[in-house]
XYZ file of C-alpha atoms in Angstrom:
566
model
C 9.041 -88.697 76.762
C 10.298 -86.802 73.692
C 6.727 -87.439 71.938
C 5.116 -85.924 75.268
C 7.274 -83.063 75.347
C 6.884 -82.293 71.542
C 2.823 -82.527 71.667
C 3.011 -80.359 74.735
C 5.176 -77.776 72.834
C 2.486 -77.886 70.028
C -0.043 -77.553 72.297
C 1.682 -74.345 73.851
C 2.460 -73.009 70.329
C -1.291 -73.444 69.496
C -2.499 -71.689 72.506
C 0.080 -68.911 71.814
C -1.095 -68.489 68.371
C -4.734 -68.357 69.618
C -3.699 -65.782 72.119
C -1.751 -64.100 69.491
C -4.601 -63.813 67.129
C -6.998 -62.779 69.735
C -4.705 -59.793 70.661
C -4.571 -59.063 67.048
C -8.166 -59.133 66.530
C -8.518 -56.862 69.618
C -5.908 -54.560 68.563
C -7.460 -54.077 65.194
C -10.616 -53.529 66.919
C -9.310 -50.967 69.145
C -7.501 -49.264 66.287
C -10.679 -49.094 64.245
C -12.645 -47.714 67.177
C -10.271 -45.064 67.873
C -10.090 -43.843 64.060
C -13.788 -43.692 63.851
C -13.835 -41.879 66.947
C -11.172 -39.460 65.681
C -12.824 -39.300 62.476
C -16.267 -38.354 64.491
C -14.496 -36.095 66.742
C -12.808 -34.305 63.524
C -16.015 -33.803 61.827
C -17.568 -32.642 65.126
C -14.591 -29.979 65.419
C -14.903 -29.085 61.617
C -18.715 -28.738 61.963
C -18.367 -26.328 65.028
C -15.737 -24.190 63.245
C -18.056 -23.968 60.223
C -21.251 -23.018 62.449
C -19.114 -20.484 64.422
C -17.959 -18.864 61.110
C -21.451 -18.868 59.786
C -22.766 -17.308 62.954
C -20.219 -14.524 62.711
C -21.166 -13.586 59.215
C -24.774 -13.626 60.229
C -24.303 -11.574 63.379
C -22.281 -9.041 61.347
C -24.863 -8.889 58.612
C -27.434 -7.799 61.221
C -25.271 -5.059 62.393
C -26.232 -2.513 59.560
C -24.087 0.316 60.788
C -20.769 -1.440 61.258
C -20.855 -3.612 58.179
C -17.874 -2.966 55.682
C -16.532 -4.008 52.564
C -14.924 -7.190 54.093
C -18.417 -8.631 54.945
C -19.457 -10.781 52.207
C -23.294 -10.192 53.200
C -22.721 -6.219 52.372
C -24.327 -5.278 49.425
C -23.147 -1.323 48.898
C -19.758 0.395 48.483
C -20.110 4.075 49.956
C -19.440 6.777 47.593
C -18.031 10.355 48.006
C -19.552 13.372 46.303
C -17.337 13.398 43.459
C -18.153 9.428 42.513
C -15.233 7.893 44.138
C -15.457 5.159 47.076
C -13.704 5.463 50.414
C -11.030 3.485 49.271
C -10.239 5.873 46.604
C -10.308 8.528 49.023
C -7.875 6.609 51.095
C -5.298 6.068 48.003
C -5.008 9.770 47.472
C -3.407 10.350 50.492
C 0.238 10.892 48.825
C -1.515 14.117 47.198
C -2.699 15.379 50.348
C 0.669 15.076 51.841
C 2.318 16.823 48.678
C -0.280 19.563 49.182
C 0.820 19.939 53.083
C 4.147 20.102 52.121
C 3.515 22.721 49.619
C 1.378 24.764 52.368
C 4.383 24.545 54.856
C 6.358 26.532 51.833
C 3.671 29.237 51.952
C 3.353 32.466 53.746
C 1.359 32.396 57.018
C -1.630 34.597 55.730
C -1.730 32.320 52.657
C -1.508 29.237 54.787
C -4.442 30.373 56.852
C -6.467 30.871 53.818
C -5.685 27.893 52.186
C -6.608 26.036 55.497
C -9.986 27.810 55.851
C -10.481 26.991 52.027
C -9.799 23.280 52.563
C -11.934 23.042 55.744
C -14.755 24.524 53.312
C -14.093 21.909 50.628
C -14.251 19.174 53.257
C -17.670 20.312 54.804
C -18.986 20.631 51.261
C -17.737 17.061 50.388
C -19.173 15.510 53.511
C -22.454 17.146 52.861
C -22.976 16.065 49.255
C -21.569 12.439 49.938
C -22.958 10.397 47.046
C -25.238 7.329 47.629
C -23.479 4.016 47.705
C -22.882 1.877 44.573
C -23.813 -1.846 43.958
C -21.056 -4.387 44.538
C -20.901 -7.854 43.257
C -18.616 -10.497 45.069
C -18.462 -14.017 45.339
C -21.135 -15.384 47.812
C -24.070 -18.086 48.118
C -27.432 -17.378 49.077
C -28.431 -17.087 52.602
C -30.182 -20.342 52.755
C -27.554 -22.053 50.831
C -25.342 -20.959 53.805
C -27.791 -21.769 56.521
C -28.735 -25.253 55.175
C -24.802 -26.178 56.007
C -25.726 -26.189 59.588
C -27.134 -29.450 60.668
C -29.896 -27.948 62.701
C -31.241 -25.743 59.738
C -30.696 -28.986 57.479
C -33.236 -30.753 59.869
C -35.892 -28.063 59.345
C -35.434 -28.512 55.579
C -35.876 -32.274 55.745
C -39.144 -31.805 57.731
C -40.305 -29.354 55.149
C -39.680 -32.148 52.738
C -41.484 -34.570 54.736
C -44.507 -32.323 55.003
C -44.568 -32.177 51.203
C -44.327 -35.710 50.613
C -47.062 -36.324 53.113
C -49.375 -33.499 51.304
C -48.821 -35.266 48.239
C -49.836 -38.638 49.470
C -52.955 -37.110 51.117
C -53.783 -35.642 47.665
C -53.202 -38.933 45.829
C -55.461 -40.981 48.452
C -58.226 -38.438 48.307
C -58.312 -38.674 44.557
C -58.038 -42.532 44.507
C -60.448 -43.029 47.121
C -63.098 -40.512 46.727
C -62.771 -39.472 42.973
C -61.975 -42.877 41.590
C -58.929 -41.633 39.696
C -55.473 -40.104 40.415
C -55.412 -36.807 38.880
C -51.947 -35.408 39.870
C -53.527 -31.801 39.238
C -52.817 -32.013 35.275
C -55.994 -30.495 34.820
C -54.856 -27.417 36.465
C -51.352 -27.439 34.525
C -53.316 -27.545 31.118
C -55.678 -24.857 32.123
C -52.997 -22.394 33.357
C -50.252 -23.317 30.869
C -52.713 -23.050 27.710
C -51.527 -21.302 24.518
C -47.947 -21.380 25.901
C -46.569 -21.694 22.584
C -47.764 -18.223 21.746
C -45.940 -16.868 24.783
C -42.835 -18.527 23.588
C -43.171 -17.063 20.039
C -43.649 -13.468 21.613
C -40.550 -14.180 23.858
C -38.514 -14.908 20.995
C -39.509 -11.664 19.231
C -38.948 -9.613 22.422
C -35.340 -10.650 22.744
C -34.926 -9.754 19.019
C -36.099 -6.111 19.697
C -33.879 -6.373 22.947
C -30.591 -7.180 20.734
C -31.768 -4.609 18.018
C -31.518 -2.039 21.236
C -27.703 -2.781 21.467
C -26.910 -1.797 17.994
C -29.114 1.207 18.112
C -27.443 2.312 21.365
C -24.002 2.045 19.656
C -25.312 4.000 16.516
C -26.390 6.829 18.921
C -22.637 6.768 20.408
C -20.955 6.687 17.286
C -23.138 9.461 15.379
C -22.683 11.606 18.887
C -18.829 11.246 18.562
C -19.008 12.482 15.244
C -21.374 15.496 15.893
C -18.869 16.267 18.748
C -17.737 19.683 17.003
C -21.430 20.590 16.400
C -22.970 21.312 19.816
C -26.540 22.118 18.501
C -26.459 18.934 16.284
C -25.223 17.090 18.865
C -27.714 18.023 21.267
C -30.734 17.495 18.849
C -29.454 14.040 18.109
C -29.472 12.928 21.708
C -32.774 14.555 22.641
C -34.150 12.932 19.523
C -32.808 9.590 20.548
C -33.860 9.880 23.973
C -37.471 10.367 22.673
C -37.249 7.295 20.428
C -36.079 5.321 23.208
C -39.032 6.142 25.606
C -41.337 5.524 22.804
C -39.967 2.260 22.241
C -40.161 1.310 25.947
C -43.705 2.311 26.007
C -44.567 0.385 22.977
C -42.758 -2.498 24.252
C -44.762 -2.471 27.404
C -48.287 -1.896 25.405
C -47.699 -4.756 22.974
C -47.021 -7.518 25.716
C -49.833 -6.431 28.032
C -52.411 -5.918 24.945
C -51.282 -9.464 23.695
C -52.603 -11.034 26.943
C -55.849 -9.585 26.226
C -56.073 -10.247 22.387
C -54.926 -14.099 23.028
C -56.898 -14.610 25.994
C -53.770 -16.066 27.847
C -54.932 -17.734 30.955
C -53.271 -16.685 34.487
C -50.036 -18.916 34.322
C -49.285 -18.076 30.694
C -50.359 -14.532 30.988
C -47.707 -14.056 34.125
C -45.015 -15.501 32.363
C -45.181 -13.152 29.522
C -45.919 -10.076 31.265
C -42.911 -10.892 34.185
C -40.587 -11.660 31.326
C -41.465 -8.618 29.422
C -41.206 -6.463 32.397
C -37.830 -8.040 33.126
C -36.482 -7.328 29.788
C -37.848 -3.737 30.085
C -35.895 -3.459 33.231
C -32.520 -5.160 31.676
C -32.596 -2.554 28.728
C -33.221 0.512 30.843
C -30.193 -0.864 33.192
C -27.827 -1.095 30.095
C -28.856 2.263 28.326
C -28.721 4.058 31.763
C -25.219 2.547 32.962
C -23.625 3.087 29.275
C -25.294 6.473 28.466
C -23.393 7.864 31.537
C -20.173 6.525 30.368
C -20.659 7.817 26.802
C -21.553 11.208 27.619
C -18.750 11.371 29.994
C -16.441 10.460 27.108
C -14.732 7.294 28.557
C -15.180 4.070 29.813
C -14.362 3.368 33.617
C -13.050 -0.014 34.248
C -11.950 -1.485 37.873
C -8.347 -0.296 37.368
C -8.391 2.894 35.651
C -10.343 5.184 32.941
C -9.736 4.282 29.273
C -11.165 5.464 26.261
C -13.810 3.160 24.876
C -17.238 3.902 23.409
C -19.230 0.418 24.206
C -19.041 -2.664 25.964
C -19.000 -5.837 23.691
C -22.162 -7.680 22.450
C -21.038 -10.836 24.706
C -21.374 -8.825 27.782
C -24.754 -7.711 26.462
C -25.902 -10.997 25.893
C -24.755 -12.508 28.998
C -26.455 -9.618 31.043
C -29.586 -10.172 29.414
C -29.803 -13.992 30.960
C -27.943 -13.391 34.084
C -29.805 -13.463 37.166
C -29.259 -9.596 37.983
C -30.684 -6.541 36.704
C -27.520 -4.471 37.360
C -25.513 -4.093 34.384
C -21.756 -4.532 34.579
C -19.316 -5.524 31.985
C -18.318 -8.334 33.865
C -19.361 -10.356 36.997
C -17.606 -12.775 39.438
C -17.867 -16.326 37.780
C -17.164 -19.775 39.201
C -14.917 -22.229 37.926
C -17.248 -24.989 37.079
C -21.018 -25.849 37.079
C -22.132 -28.050 40.181
C -24.654 -30.393 38.030
C -26.164 -31.933 41.466
C -26.924 -28.588 42.909
C -28.475 -27.241 39.643
C -30.559 -30.526 39.558
C -31.708 -30.371 43.043
C -32.870 -26.730 42.260
C -34.815 -27.766 39.380
C -36.542 -30.441 41.284
C -37.482 -28.192 43.820
C -39.312 -26.071 41.160
C -41.237 -28.888 40.094
C -42.100 -29.999 43.327
C -43.454 -26.467 44.072
C -45.179 -26.184 40.928
C -47.080 -29.251 41.594
C -47.653 -28.199 45.220
C -49.368 -24.937 44.087
C -51.713 -26.773 41.516
C -52.776 -29.045 44.407
C -53.420 -26.003 46.840
C -55.478 -24.357 44.050
C -57.678 -27.441 43.701
C -57.852 -28.285 47.131
C -58.544 -24.817 48.639
C -58.765 -21.537 45.928
C -60.964 -23.489 43.809
C -62.974 -25.434 46.549
C -63.562 -22.144 48.828
C -64.561 -19.598 45.889
C -65.767 -21.659 42.699
C -69.452 -21.032 43.882
C -68.815 -17.225 44.603
C -71.635 -15.256 42.955
C -74.177 -18.252 43.275
C -74.361 -19.219 46.792
C -75.709 -16.656 49.449
C -72.936 -14.895 51.086
C -72.973 -12.934 54.474
C -70.458 -11.706 56.687
C -70.225 -15.071 58.785
C -69.495 -16.855 55.491
C -67.380 -14.356 54.170
C -65.060 -14.560 57.462
C -65.110 -18.269 57.376
C -63.639 -18.282 54.044
C -60.872 -15.768 54.665
C -59.856 -17.419 57.624
C -59.772 -20.360 55.739
C -57.408 -19.276 52.948
C -54.815 -18.121 55.524
C -52.726 -21.075 55.950
C -52.786 -22.129 52.124
C -52.046 -18.294 51.461
C -49.082 -18.481 53.890
C -47.729 -21.686 52.122
C -48.202 -19.997 48.689
C -46.147 -16.663 49.912
C -43.336 -18.940 51.448
C -43.012 -21.415 48.446
C -43.375 -18.720 45.988
C -40.233 -16.787 47.659
C -38.248 -20.227 47.875
C -39.250 -21.261 44.392
C -38.490 -17.994 42.479
C -35.984 -16.145 44.686
C -34.020 -19.306 45.790
C -34.517 -22.253 43.613
C -34.772 -20.636 40.040
C -32.015 -17.815 40.380
C -29.641 -20.087 41.935
C -30.522 -22.745 39.353
C -29.631 -20.072 36.546
C -26.576 -18.902 38.064
C -25.407 -22.298 38.360
C -25.689 -23.048 34.727
C -24.387 -19.512 33.882
C -21.405 -19.755 36.365
C -22.713 -16.472 38.074
C -20.917 -15.847 41.256
C -22.857 -13.378 43.436
C -25.949 -15.437 44.566
C -27.120 -12.914 47.109
C -30.530 -12.631 45.560
C -32.325 -12.101 49.039
C -31.232 -11.270 52.579
C -32.458 -12.414 56.183
C -36.029 -10.718 55.629
C -37.597 -13.240 58.119
C -35.743 -11.655 60.968
C -37.051 -8.085 60.334
C -38.789 -6.117 62.670
C -39.622 -3.045 60.263
C -41.450 -2.925 56.878
C -38.353 -0.938 55.195
C -35.773 -3.469 56.273
C -38.331 -6.230 55.034
C -38.615 -4.578 51.673
C -34.884 -4.010 51.268
C -34.056 -7.674 52.251
C -36.957 -9.639 50.385
C -36.254 -9.154 46.674
C -32.394 -7.963 46.504
C -32.512 -8.230 42.862
C -35.502 -6.016 42.107
C -34.785 -3.450 45.128
C -31.138 -3.007 43.700
C -32.746 -2.020 40.128
C -35.125 0.378 41.794
C -32.185 1.923 44.123
C -29.889 2.115 41.193
C -31.697 3.598 38.530
C -34.972 5.010 40.035
C -34.023 5.878 43.746
C -30.592 7.417 42.929
C -31.498 9.387 40.041
C -34.651 10.818 41.768
C -32.566 11.955 44.736
C -30.088 13.447 42.371
C -32.163 15.205 39.674
C -35.721 15.266 40.670
C -36.141 15.512 44.500
C -32.985 17.188 45.043
C -31.839 15.390 48.278
C -35.071 14.337 49.524
C -34.929 10.458 50.296
C -38.578 10.374 51.482
C -40.069 11.786 48.274
C -37.572 9.427 46.497
C -38.881 6.614 48.393
C -42.376 7.256 47.808
C -41.697 7.560 44.179
C -39.944 4.067 44.269
C -42.869 2.581 46.299
C -45.598 4.004 43.484
C -43.753 2.231 40.688
C -43.247 -0.757 42.448
C -46.935 -0.898 43.217
C -48.073 0.147 39.955
C -46.055 -2.607 37.997
C -47.224 -5.326 40.627
C -50.947 -4.337 39.841
C -50.401 -4.008 36.184
C -49.191 -7.636 36.169
C -51.839 -9.031 38.348
C -54.445 -6.955 36.650
C -53.624 -7.873 33.025
C -53.095 -11.581 34.003
C -56.505 -11.865 35.557
C -57.996 -9.416 32.966
C -59.771 -7.293 35.210
C -59.546 -3.958 37.039
C -59.347 -4.800 40.654
C -56.332 -2.528 42.420
C -56.148 -4.359 45.645
C -52.493 -5.182 45.029
C -51.870 -1.425 44.870
C -53.690 -0.641 47.827
C -52.120 -2.980 50.181
C -48.666 -2.242 48.620
C -48.753 1.348 47.750
C -50.953 2.574 50.768
C -50.964 -0.068 53.605
C -47.207 -0.962 53.058
C -46.117 2.542 52.890
C -48.076 3.484 55.912
C -46.457 0.675 57.861
C -42.759 1.565 56.939
C -43.267 4.882 58.873
C -45.420 3.478 61.736
C -43.066 0.324 62.576
C -39.906 2.372 62.279
C -39.540 2.388 66.100
C -41.161 -0.772 66.816
C -39.268 -3.493 69.228
C -37.509 -6.232 67.714
C -39.510 -8.970 69.058
C -43.073 -7.306 68.764
C -41.838 -5.904 65.277
C -40.896 -9.441 64.024
C -44.436 -10.811 65.347
C -46.647 -8.067 64.074
C -44.485 -8.579 60.501
C -45.297 -12.111 60.162
C -48.957 -11.559 61.502
C -49.517 -8.864 58.977
C -47.749 -10.814 56.142
C -49.929 -13.960 56.729
C -53.051 -11.716 57.156
C -52.424 -9.635 53.989
C -51.704 -12.464 51.543
C -54.663 -14.215 52.956
C -57.110 -11.257 52.315
C -55.059 -10.501 49.016
C -55.335 -14.322 47.406
C -59.144 -14.254 48.928
C -60.152 -11.047 47.126
C -58.721 -11.630 43.833
C -60.021 -15.541 43.755
C -63.564 -13.817 44.732
C -63.603 -11.054 42.104
C -62.458 -13.796 39.272
C -65.095 -16.258 39.970
C -67.501 -13.474 40.464
C -67.090 -12.146 36.904
C -67.531 -15.968 35.736
C -70.450 -16.975 37.573
C -72.521 -13.556 37.717
C -73.788 -12.406 34.304
C -73.168 -8.801 34.578
C -73.844 -6.014 32.219
C -71.305 -3.164 31.153
C -73.325 -0.183 29.833
C -71.335 2.589 31.634
C -67.821 3.342 32.611
C -68.366 2.561 36.108
C -69.457 -0.960 35.446
C -65.744 -1.814 34.364
C -64.194 -0.186 37.593
C -67.134 -1.403 40.185
C -65.626 -4.700 41.480
C -67.980 -7.693 40.186
C -68.075 -9.295 43.780
C -69.882 -6.160 44.984
C -72.341 -6.083 41.933
C -73.006 -9.803 42.329
C -74.524 -9.322 45.779
C -75.692 -5.680 45.453
């Protein structure tokens, strides 16, 4: 009996142990499921909060009238007529209170006279309110912030998938049709030919730009020594100004003439011309910003003005490579470099470069390489133009992404440059003036700060329309100069599209409804870029395929595509 009872107890204990193990396993599984669900819920809540914050930021950024200094997407800081911001006017309120106390002690007649005088001064100050200044702040690019949202990230992944499928299509076509895989290396070899000459010229240009710093310092020191001799000081400043303008003209002339003398291909010529234009804009920004401080006799810092003749060479060198065209002695800097982020931007640029090469081989060269040899009528021309609409749209969008997002974010990350607002939400624009302001903020800031404001203050005397037209003409001429010398032909289609049609659309679309305006904007951008790339391709291949004679000056300005068929 004792043995049976002991066996029974052992069996019961084994059953209890089995039940206990099952309960522990169930408890562990339940705890794991609860933890997983809680983790998912926390992630969903955090993602909803982040998306709500981003939505509020972008909603505030679209409200142009109510944008304030607290909005990270706000690019300007209002100025009063005396050059102070609104914040400095508010900080002067103790002085206004002391003036009011002094007025209370005066007689009623003088008090009335002072009140009238103060009202007149306030009215004049409001009428002469200055244009806002560029402000720098810590902020990411629009797409960097948008891609933190899961839905936008999915669209980004879809584009990556389409890009991979396009590459596979090209590889399969090369292998099964051509018999070998090319990877568009012929296009790269032809476009980047003589790139070592470009690098040598680039180094010499940077030596010239560094010499400008010491030349400007010499002008400032000599001007300070001639302070007691007004006539000599004025002669020295005017002579230095003439030398500076001459140096800028020579700098631009040498870079453009070298494209013709070295017979640079299109890509190498674009690299040289765009880099030369960037350095010209950098030099003018440095001289224009610091010349005003030298003429004022003091260096204005963020806290208060203090006497100082020139900024440091370190600030100047950092500015030369920083992804901005607006000079400041210092910029917002990040604490560290995100190497993974920088590598992703670099790989994106490489992928877009290969995509451009494939588009050139599969579409541009395929459509137009026989232009000038084959018969061309209205029907054939229309088919070619519409066949280039979709590839031109891809070139337009990928060019924006590669230069204004990938390249500028890549250089910003390496230099720890904090302000990444290189563009705004131009894709939501329903007017062309909003599109031009938001498309390329880097160049727009330079045109606004050093062309528009100076023209508004000193040349056009308060006329915003005339100042805007001058900005458009300068921008259109520079765009045409880069394309014309890179392709080595006179064919001012870019100037007409940008400086004439673009300006007309600015005034025509100002009162357009938002939905219809945005649709028309995208329609005109896709149509315009398709026509632009098609016309330049026709002209380029017509000059190569047609044996044209140049006996009169009109032969140089008449388009080759016209002379080929007429």
